[in-house]
CSV table of C-alpha atoms in Angstrom, one decimal:
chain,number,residue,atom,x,y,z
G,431,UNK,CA,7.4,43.6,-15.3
G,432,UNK,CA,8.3,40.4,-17.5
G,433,UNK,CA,5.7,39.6,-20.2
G,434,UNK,CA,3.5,36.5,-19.4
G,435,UNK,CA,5.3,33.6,-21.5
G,436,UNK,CA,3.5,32.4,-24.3
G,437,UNK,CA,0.7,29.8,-24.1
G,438,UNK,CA,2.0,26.2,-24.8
G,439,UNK,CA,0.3,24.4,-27.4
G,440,UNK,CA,-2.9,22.5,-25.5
G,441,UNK,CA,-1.8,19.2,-26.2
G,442,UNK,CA,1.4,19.0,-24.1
G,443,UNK,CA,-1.0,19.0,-20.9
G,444,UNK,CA,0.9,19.8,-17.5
G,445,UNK,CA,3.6,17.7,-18.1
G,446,UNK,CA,6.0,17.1,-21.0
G,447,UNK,CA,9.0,15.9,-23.0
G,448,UNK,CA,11.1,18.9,-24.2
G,449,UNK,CA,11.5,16.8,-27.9
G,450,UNK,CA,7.5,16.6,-28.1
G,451,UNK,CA,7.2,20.4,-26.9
G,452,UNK,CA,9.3,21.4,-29.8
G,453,UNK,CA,7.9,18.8,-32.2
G,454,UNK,CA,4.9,21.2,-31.5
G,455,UNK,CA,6.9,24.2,-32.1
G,456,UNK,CA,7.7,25.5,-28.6
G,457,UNK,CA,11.4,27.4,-28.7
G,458,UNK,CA,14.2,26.4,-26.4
G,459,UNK,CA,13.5,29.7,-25.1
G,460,UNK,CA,10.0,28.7,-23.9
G,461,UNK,CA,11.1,25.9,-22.4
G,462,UNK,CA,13.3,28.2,-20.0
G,463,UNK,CA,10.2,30.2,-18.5
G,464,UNK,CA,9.6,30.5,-15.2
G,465,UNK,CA,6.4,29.2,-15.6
G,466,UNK,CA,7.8,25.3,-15.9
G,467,UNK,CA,9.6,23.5,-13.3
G,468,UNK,CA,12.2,20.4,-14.3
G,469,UNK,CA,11.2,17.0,-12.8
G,470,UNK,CA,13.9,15.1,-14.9
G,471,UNK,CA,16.6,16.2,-17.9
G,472,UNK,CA,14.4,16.8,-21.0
G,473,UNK,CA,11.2,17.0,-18.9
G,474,UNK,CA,9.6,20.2,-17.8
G,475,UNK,CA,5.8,20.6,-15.8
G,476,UNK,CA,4.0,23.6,-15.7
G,477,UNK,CA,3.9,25.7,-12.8
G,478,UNK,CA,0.0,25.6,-13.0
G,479,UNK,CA,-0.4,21.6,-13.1
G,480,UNK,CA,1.2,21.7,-9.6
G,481,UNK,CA,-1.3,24.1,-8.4
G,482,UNK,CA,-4.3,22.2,-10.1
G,483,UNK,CA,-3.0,18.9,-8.3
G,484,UNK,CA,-2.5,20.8,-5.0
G,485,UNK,CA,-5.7,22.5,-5.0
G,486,UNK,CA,-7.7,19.0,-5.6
G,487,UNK,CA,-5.5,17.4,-2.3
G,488,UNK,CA,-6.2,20.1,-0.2
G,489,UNK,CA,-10.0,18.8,-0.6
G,490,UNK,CA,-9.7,15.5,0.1
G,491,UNK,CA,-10.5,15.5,4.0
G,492,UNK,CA,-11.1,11.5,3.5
G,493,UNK,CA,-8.8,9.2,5.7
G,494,UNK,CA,-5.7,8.5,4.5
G,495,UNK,CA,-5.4,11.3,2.4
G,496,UNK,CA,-1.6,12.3,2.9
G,497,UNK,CA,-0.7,8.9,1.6
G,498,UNK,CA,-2.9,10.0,-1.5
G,499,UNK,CA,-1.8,13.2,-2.3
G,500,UNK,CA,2.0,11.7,-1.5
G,501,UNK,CA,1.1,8.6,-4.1
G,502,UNK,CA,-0.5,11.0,-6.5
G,503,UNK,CA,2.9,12.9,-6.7
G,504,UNK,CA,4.8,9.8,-7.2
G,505,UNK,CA,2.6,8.7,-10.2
G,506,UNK,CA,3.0,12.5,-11.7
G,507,UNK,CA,6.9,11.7,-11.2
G,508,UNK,CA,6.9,8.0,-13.0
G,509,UNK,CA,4.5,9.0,-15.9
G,510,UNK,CA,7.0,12.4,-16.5
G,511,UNK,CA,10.1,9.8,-16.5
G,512,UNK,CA,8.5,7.6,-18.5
G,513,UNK,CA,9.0,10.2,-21.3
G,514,UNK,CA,12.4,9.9,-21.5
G,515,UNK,CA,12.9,6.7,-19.6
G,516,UNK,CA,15.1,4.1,-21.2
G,517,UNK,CA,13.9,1.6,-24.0
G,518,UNK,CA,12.5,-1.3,-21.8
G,519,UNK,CA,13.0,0.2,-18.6
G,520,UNK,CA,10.0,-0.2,-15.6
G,521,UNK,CA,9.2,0.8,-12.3
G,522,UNK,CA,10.4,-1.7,-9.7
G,523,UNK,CA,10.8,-1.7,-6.0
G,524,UNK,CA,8.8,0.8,-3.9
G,525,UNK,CA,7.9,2.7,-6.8
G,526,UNK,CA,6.0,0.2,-7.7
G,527,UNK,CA,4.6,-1.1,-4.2
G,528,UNK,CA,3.0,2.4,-4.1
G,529,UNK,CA,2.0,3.4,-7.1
G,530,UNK,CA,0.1,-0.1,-8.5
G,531,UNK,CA,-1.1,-1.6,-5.3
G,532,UNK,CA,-0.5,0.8,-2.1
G,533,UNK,CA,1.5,-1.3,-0.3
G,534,UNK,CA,2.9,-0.6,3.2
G,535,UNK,CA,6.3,0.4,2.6
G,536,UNK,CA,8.5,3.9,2.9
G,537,UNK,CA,7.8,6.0,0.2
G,538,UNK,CA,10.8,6.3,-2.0
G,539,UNK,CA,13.2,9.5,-2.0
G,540,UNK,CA,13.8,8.3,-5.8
G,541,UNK,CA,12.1,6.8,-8.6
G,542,UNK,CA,12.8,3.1,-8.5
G,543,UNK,CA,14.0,2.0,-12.2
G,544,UNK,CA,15.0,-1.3,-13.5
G,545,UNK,CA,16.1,-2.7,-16.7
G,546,UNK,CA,16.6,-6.6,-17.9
G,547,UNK,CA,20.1,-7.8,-17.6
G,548,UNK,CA,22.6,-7.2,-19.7
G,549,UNK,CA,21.5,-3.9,-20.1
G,550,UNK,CA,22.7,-1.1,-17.7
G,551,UNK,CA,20.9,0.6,-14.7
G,552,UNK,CA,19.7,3.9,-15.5
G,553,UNK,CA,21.6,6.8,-13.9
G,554,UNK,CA,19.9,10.1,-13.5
G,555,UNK,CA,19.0,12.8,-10.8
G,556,UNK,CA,15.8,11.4,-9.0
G,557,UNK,CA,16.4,8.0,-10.0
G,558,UNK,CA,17.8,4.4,-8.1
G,559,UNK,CA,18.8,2.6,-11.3
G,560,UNK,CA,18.6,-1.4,-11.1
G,561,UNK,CA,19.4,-4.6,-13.5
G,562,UNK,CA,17.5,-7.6,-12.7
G,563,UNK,CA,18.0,-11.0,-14.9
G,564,UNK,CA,14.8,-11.6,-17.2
G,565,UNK,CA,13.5,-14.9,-15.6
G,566,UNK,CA,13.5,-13.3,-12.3
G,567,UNK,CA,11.0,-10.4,-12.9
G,568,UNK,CA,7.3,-10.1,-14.4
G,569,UNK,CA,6.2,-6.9,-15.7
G,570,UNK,CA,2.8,-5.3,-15.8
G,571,UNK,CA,1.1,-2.1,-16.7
G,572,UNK,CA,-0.4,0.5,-14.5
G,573,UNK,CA,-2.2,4.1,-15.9
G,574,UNK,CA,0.3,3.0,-19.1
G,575,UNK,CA,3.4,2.7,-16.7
G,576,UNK,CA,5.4,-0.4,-17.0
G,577,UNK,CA,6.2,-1.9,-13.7
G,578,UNK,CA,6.6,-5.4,-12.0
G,579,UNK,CA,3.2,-7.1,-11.1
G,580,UNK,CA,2.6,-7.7,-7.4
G,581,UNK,CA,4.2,-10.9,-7.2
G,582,UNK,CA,7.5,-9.5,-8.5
G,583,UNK,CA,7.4,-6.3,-6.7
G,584,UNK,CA,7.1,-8.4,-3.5
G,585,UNK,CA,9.9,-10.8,-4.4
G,586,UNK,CA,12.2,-7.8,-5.1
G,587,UNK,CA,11.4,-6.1,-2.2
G,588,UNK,CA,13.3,-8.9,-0.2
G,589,UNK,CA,16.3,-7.4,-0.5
G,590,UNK,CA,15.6,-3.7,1.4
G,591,UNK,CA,13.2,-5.3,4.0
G,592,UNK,CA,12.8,-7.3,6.8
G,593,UNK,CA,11.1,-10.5,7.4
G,594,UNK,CA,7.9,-8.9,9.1
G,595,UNK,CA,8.1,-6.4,6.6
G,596,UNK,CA,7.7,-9.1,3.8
G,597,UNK,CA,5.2,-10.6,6.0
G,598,UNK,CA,3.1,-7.1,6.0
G,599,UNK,CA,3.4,-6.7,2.3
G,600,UNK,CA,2.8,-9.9,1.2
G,601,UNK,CA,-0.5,-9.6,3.2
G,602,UNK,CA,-1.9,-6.7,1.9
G,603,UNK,CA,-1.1,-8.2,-1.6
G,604,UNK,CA,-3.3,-11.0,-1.2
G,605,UNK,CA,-5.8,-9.8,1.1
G,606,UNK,CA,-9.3,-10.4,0.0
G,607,UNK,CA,-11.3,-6.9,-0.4
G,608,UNK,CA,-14.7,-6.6,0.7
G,609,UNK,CA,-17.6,-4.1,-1.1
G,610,UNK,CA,-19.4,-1.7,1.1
G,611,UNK,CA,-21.6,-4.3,1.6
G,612,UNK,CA,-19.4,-6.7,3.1
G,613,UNK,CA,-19.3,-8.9,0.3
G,614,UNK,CA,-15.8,-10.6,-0.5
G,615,UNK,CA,-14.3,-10.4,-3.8
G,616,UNK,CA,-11.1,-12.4,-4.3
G,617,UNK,CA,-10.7,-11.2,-8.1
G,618,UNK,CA,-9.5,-8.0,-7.4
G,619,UNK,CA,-7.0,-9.5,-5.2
G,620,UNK,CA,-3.7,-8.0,-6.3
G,621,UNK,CA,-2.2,-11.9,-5.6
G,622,UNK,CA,-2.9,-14.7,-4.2
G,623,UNK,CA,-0.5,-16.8,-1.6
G,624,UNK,CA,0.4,-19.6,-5.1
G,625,UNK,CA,1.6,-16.5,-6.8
G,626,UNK,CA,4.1,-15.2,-4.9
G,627,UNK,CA,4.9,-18.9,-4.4
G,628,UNK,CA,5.2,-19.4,-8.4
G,629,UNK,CA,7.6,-15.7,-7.8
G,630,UNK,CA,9.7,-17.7,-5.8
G,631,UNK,CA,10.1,-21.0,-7.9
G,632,UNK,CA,11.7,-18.8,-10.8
G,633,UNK,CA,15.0,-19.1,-9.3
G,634,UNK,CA,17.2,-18.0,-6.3
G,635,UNK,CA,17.3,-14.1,-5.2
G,636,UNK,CA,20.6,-13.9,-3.1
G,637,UNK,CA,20.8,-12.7,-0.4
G,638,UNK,CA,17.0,-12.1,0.3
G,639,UNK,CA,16.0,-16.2,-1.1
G,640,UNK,CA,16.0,-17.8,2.8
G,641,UNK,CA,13.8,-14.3,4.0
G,642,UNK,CA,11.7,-14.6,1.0
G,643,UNK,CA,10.8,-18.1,2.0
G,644,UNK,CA,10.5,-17.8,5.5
G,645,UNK,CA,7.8,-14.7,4.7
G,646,UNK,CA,5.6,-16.6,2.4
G,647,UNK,CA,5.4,-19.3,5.0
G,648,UNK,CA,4.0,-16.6,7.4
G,649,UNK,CA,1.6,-14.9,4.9
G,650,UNK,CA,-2.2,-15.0,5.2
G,651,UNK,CA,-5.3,-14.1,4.0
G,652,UNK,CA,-7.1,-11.9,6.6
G,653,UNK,CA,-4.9,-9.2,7.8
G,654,UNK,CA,-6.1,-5.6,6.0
G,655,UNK,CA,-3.5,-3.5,7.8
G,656,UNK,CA,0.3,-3.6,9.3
G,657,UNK,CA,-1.2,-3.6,12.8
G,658,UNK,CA,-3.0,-6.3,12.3
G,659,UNK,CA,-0.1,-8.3,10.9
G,660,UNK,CA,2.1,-7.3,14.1
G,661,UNK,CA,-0.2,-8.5,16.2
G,662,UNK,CA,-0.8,-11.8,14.4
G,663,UNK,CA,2.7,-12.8,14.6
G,664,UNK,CA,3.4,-11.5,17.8
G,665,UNK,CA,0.4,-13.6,19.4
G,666,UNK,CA,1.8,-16.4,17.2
G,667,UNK,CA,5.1,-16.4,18.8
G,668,UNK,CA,3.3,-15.7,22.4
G,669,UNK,CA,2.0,-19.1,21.7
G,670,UNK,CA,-1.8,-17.8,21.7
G,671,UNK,CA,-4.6,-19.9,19.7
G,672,UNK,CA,-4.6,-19.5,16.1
G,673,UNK,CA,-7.5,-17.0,14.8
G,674,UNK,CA,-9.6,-16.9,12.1
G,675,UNK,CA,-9.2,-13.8,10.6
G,676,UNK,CA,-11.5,-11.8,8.5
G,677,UNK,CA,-14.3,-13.6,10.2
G,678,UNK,CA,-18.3,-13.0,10.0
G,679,UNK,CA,-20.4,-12.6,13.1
G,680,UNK,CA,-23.8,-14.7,12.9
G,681,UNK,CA,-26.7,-14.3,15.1
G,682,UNK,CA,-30.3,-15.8,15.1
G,683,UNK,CA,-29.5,-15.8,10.5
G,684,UNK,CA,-28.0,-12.4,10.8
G,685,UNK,CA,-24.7,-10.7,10.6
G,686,UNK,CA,-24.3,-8.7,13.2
G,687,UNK,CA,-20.5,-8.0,11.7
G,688,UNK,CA,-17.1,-8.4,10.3
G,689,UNK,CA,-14.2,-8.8,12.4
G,690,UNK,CA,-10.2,-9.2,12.2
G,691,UNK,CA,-9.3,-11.7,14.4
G,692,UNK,CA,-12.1,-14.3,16.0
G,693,UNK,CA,-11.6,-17.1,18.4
G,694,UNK,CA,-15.1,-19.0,17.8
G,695,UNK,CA,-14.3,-21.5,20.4
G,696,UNK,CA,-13.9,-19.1,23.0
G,697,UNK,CA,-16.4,-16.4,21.6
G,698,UNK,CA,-13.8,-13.6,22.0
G,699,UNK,CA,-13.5,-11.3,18.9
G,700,UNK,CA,-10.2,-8.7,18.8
G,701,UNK,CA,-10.3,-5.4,16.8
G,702,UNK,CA,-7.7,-3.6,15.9
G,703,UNK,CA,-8.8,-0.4,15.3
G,704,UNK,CA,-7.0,2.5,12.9
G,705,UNK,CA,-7.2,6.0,13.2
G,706,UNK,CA,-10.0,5.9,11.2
G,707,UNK,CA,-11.9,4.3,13.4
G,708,UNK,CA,-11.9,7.1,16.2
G,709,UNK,CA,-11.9,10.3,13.0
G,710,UNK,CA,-14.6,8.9,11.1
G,711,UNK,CA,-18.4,9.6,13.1
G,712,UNK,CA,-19.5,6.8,9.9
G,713,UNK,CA,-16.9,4.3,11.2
G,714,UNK,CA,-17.5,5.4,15.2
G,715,UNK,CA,-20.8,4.9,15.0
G,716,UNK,CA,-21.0,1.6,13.4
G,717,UNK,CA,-18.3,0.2,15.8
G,718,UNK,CA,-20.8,0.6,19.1
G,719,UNK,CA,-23.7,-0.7,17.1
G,720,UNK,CA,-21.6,-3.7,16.4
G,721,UNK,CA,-19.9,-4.1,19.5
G,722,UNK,CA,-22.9,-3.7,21.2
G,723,UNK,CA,-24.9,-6.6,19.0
G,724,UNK,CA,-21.7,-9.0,20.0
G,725,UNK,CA,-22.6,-8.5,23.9
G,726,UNK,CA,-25.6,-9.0,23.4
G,727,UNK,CA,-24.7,-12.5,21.2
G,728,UNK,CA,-22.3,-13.3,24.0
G,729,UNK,CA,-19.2,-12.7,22.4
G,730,UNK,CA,-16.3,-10.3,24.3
G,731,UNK,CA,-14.6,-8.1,21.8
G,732,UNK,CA,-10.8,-6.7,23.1
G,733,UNK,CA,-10.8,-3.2,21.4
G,734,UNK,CA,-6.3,-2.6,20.5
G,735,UNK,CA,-5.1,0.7,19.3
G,736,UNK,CA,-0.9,0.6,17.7
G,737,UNK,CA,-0.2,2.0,21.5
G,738,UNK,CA,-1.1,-1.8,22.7
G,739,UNK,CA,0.4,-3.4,19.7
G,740,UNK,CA,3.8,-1.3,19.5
G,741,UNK,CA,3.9,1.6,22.2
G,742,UNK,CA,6.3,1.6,24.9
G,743,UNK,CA,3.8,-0.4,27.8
G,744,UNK,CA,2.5,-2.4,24.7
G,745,UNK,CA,-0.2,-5.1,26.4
G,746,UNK,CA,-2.4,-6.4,22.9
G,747,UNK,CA,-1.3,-10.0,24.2
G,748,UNK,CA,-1.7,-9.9,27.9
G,749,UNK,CA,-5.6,-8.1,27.3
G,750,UNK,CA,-6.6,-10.8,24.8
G,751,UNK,CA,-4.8,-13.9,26.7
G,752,UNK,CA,-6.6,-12.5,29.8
G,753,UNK,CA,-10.0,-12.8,27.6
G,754,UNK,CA,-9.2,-16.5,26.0
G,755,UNK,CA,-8.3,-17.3,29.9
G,756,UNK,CA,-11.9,-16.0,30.9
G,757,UNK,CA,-13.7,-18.0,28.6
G,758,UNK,CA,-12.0,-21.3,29.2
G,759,UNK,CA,-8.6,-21.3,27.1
G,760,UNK,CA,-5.6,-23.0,29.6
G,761,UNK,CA,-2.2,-20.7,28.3
């Protein structure tokens, strides 16, 4: 049997540059153990910080917890590149869409690195190098990673993404979050609807500049989830009433609830529900509490899953024109 490699010195923590492990007197040797894996060239990560992070995932039952553990392990990835990342260099991209403001995008197969122009893209195993000219990028910090803020990130991500895609992102980026209360709070906002504007004004992005435009003209502040932005721009083009979204339910001085998309005029409310809704008891048991106090206030409330939004026999627009109809809205 080999003999357990010796302890590393404390302060390298799970993850490490090879110069700092031997500035603390660990041999080239050492760095070879089984016991460390290699993220990136002159980077290793102990075998035991990747059991530590997979034991605390596996005890997240919470919704939505693959697309933490999965963000988790891209953070682990940036902050071990940053140790040997290029002078300057900072997350871009979907890199940075996921790992400062969990945005709705594919979660890279790389690392998404950029530099400012003239300097060159960064080449390495694991990473999708970029140059982008300085006025055309802000950058921000996140956990002490440099990456773009939200407004850049969004404006860069023109190039790999489609219109309702931009539509989506640029959403969630300046969606307004509520407190467990239900009380708004627009400064944590990641950006609002003049930012991503001011992104724009810095100067053309070729060939994504007519997209960009056309997205931030179709951008609002409401939607909380891709679903919901389908269906807002799908019953846009069906030529259905404009919603408010993100609306307050009032009865008698009290709130009976908060709902995505409301047509006051014609007291019909539409939900479009997550998986969350049906996994959580929490969330399943507050939805027929409040859907029962909107009957009762004489509102109708159309109930859509993402099998009426985007499955094969999708009918979210026929069941909520059907409701407008019923309560006096001429199609």
């Amino acid at each position: 049997m080999s003999p357990s490699p010796r302890p590393l010195p404390p302060e390298l923590g799970g993850q490490f540059s090879v110069r700092r492990a031997s500035d603390a007197g660990a041999t080239r040797r050492r760095m070879r153990a089984r016991d460390l894996t290699r993220p990136f060239r002159g980077v290793r990560r102990s075998v035991r910080f990747i059991e530590e992070r997979g034991a605390a995932t596996e005890r997240d039952k919470k919704p939505y917890a693959e697309f933490r553990r999965k963000r988790q392990e891209l953070i682990d990835d940036a902050h071990a590149y940053a140790m040997v990342m290029p002078p300057g260099a900072f997350f871009c991209g979907a890199t940075a869409a996921v790992i400062g403001d969990s945005l709705p995008v594919k979660f890279p197969d790389a690392l998404d690195v950029a530099v400012v122009a003239p300097q060159r893209a960064p080449r390495a195993k694991g990473v999708r190098g970029r140059k982008v000219a300085e006025h055309l990028v802000t950058i921000g910090q996140f956990e002490g990673l440099r990456l773009t803020s939200p407004a850049s990130t969004w404006a860069m991500l023109g190039r790999d993404h489609d219109l309702r895609d931009l539509v989506a992102i640029g959403d969630a980026l300046v969606q307004i979050p509520r407190d467990n209360f239900g009380l708004q709070h627009p400064e944590f906002a990641r950006a609002t609807i003049a930012d991503l504007a001011t992104e724009l004004a810095r100067g053309p992005r070729p060939p994504s500049t007519k997209k960009l435009h056309e997205a931030l003209g179709l951008i609002r502040v409401g939607s909380s989830s891709v679903l919901e932005t389908e269906f807002r721009l799908d019953a846009a083009a069906a030529g259905l009433p404009d919603p408010e979204l993100d609306m307050e339910i009032h009865y008698d001085g009290t709130r009976l609830g908060i709902s995505e998309f409301v047509y006051p005029r014609y007291r019909v409310v539409v939900e479009v529900e997550g998986d969350h809704h049906r996994t959580s008891r929490g969330q399943w048991n507050r939805d027929i509490e409040k859907y029962q106090a909107y009957v009762e206030a004489g509102w109708e409330t159309i109930r859509l899953t993402s099998s009426h939004i985007r499955g094969r026999e999708a009918d979210a627009l026929q069941r909520v024109a059907a409701a407008l109809k019923r309560h006096g809205w001429v199609g």
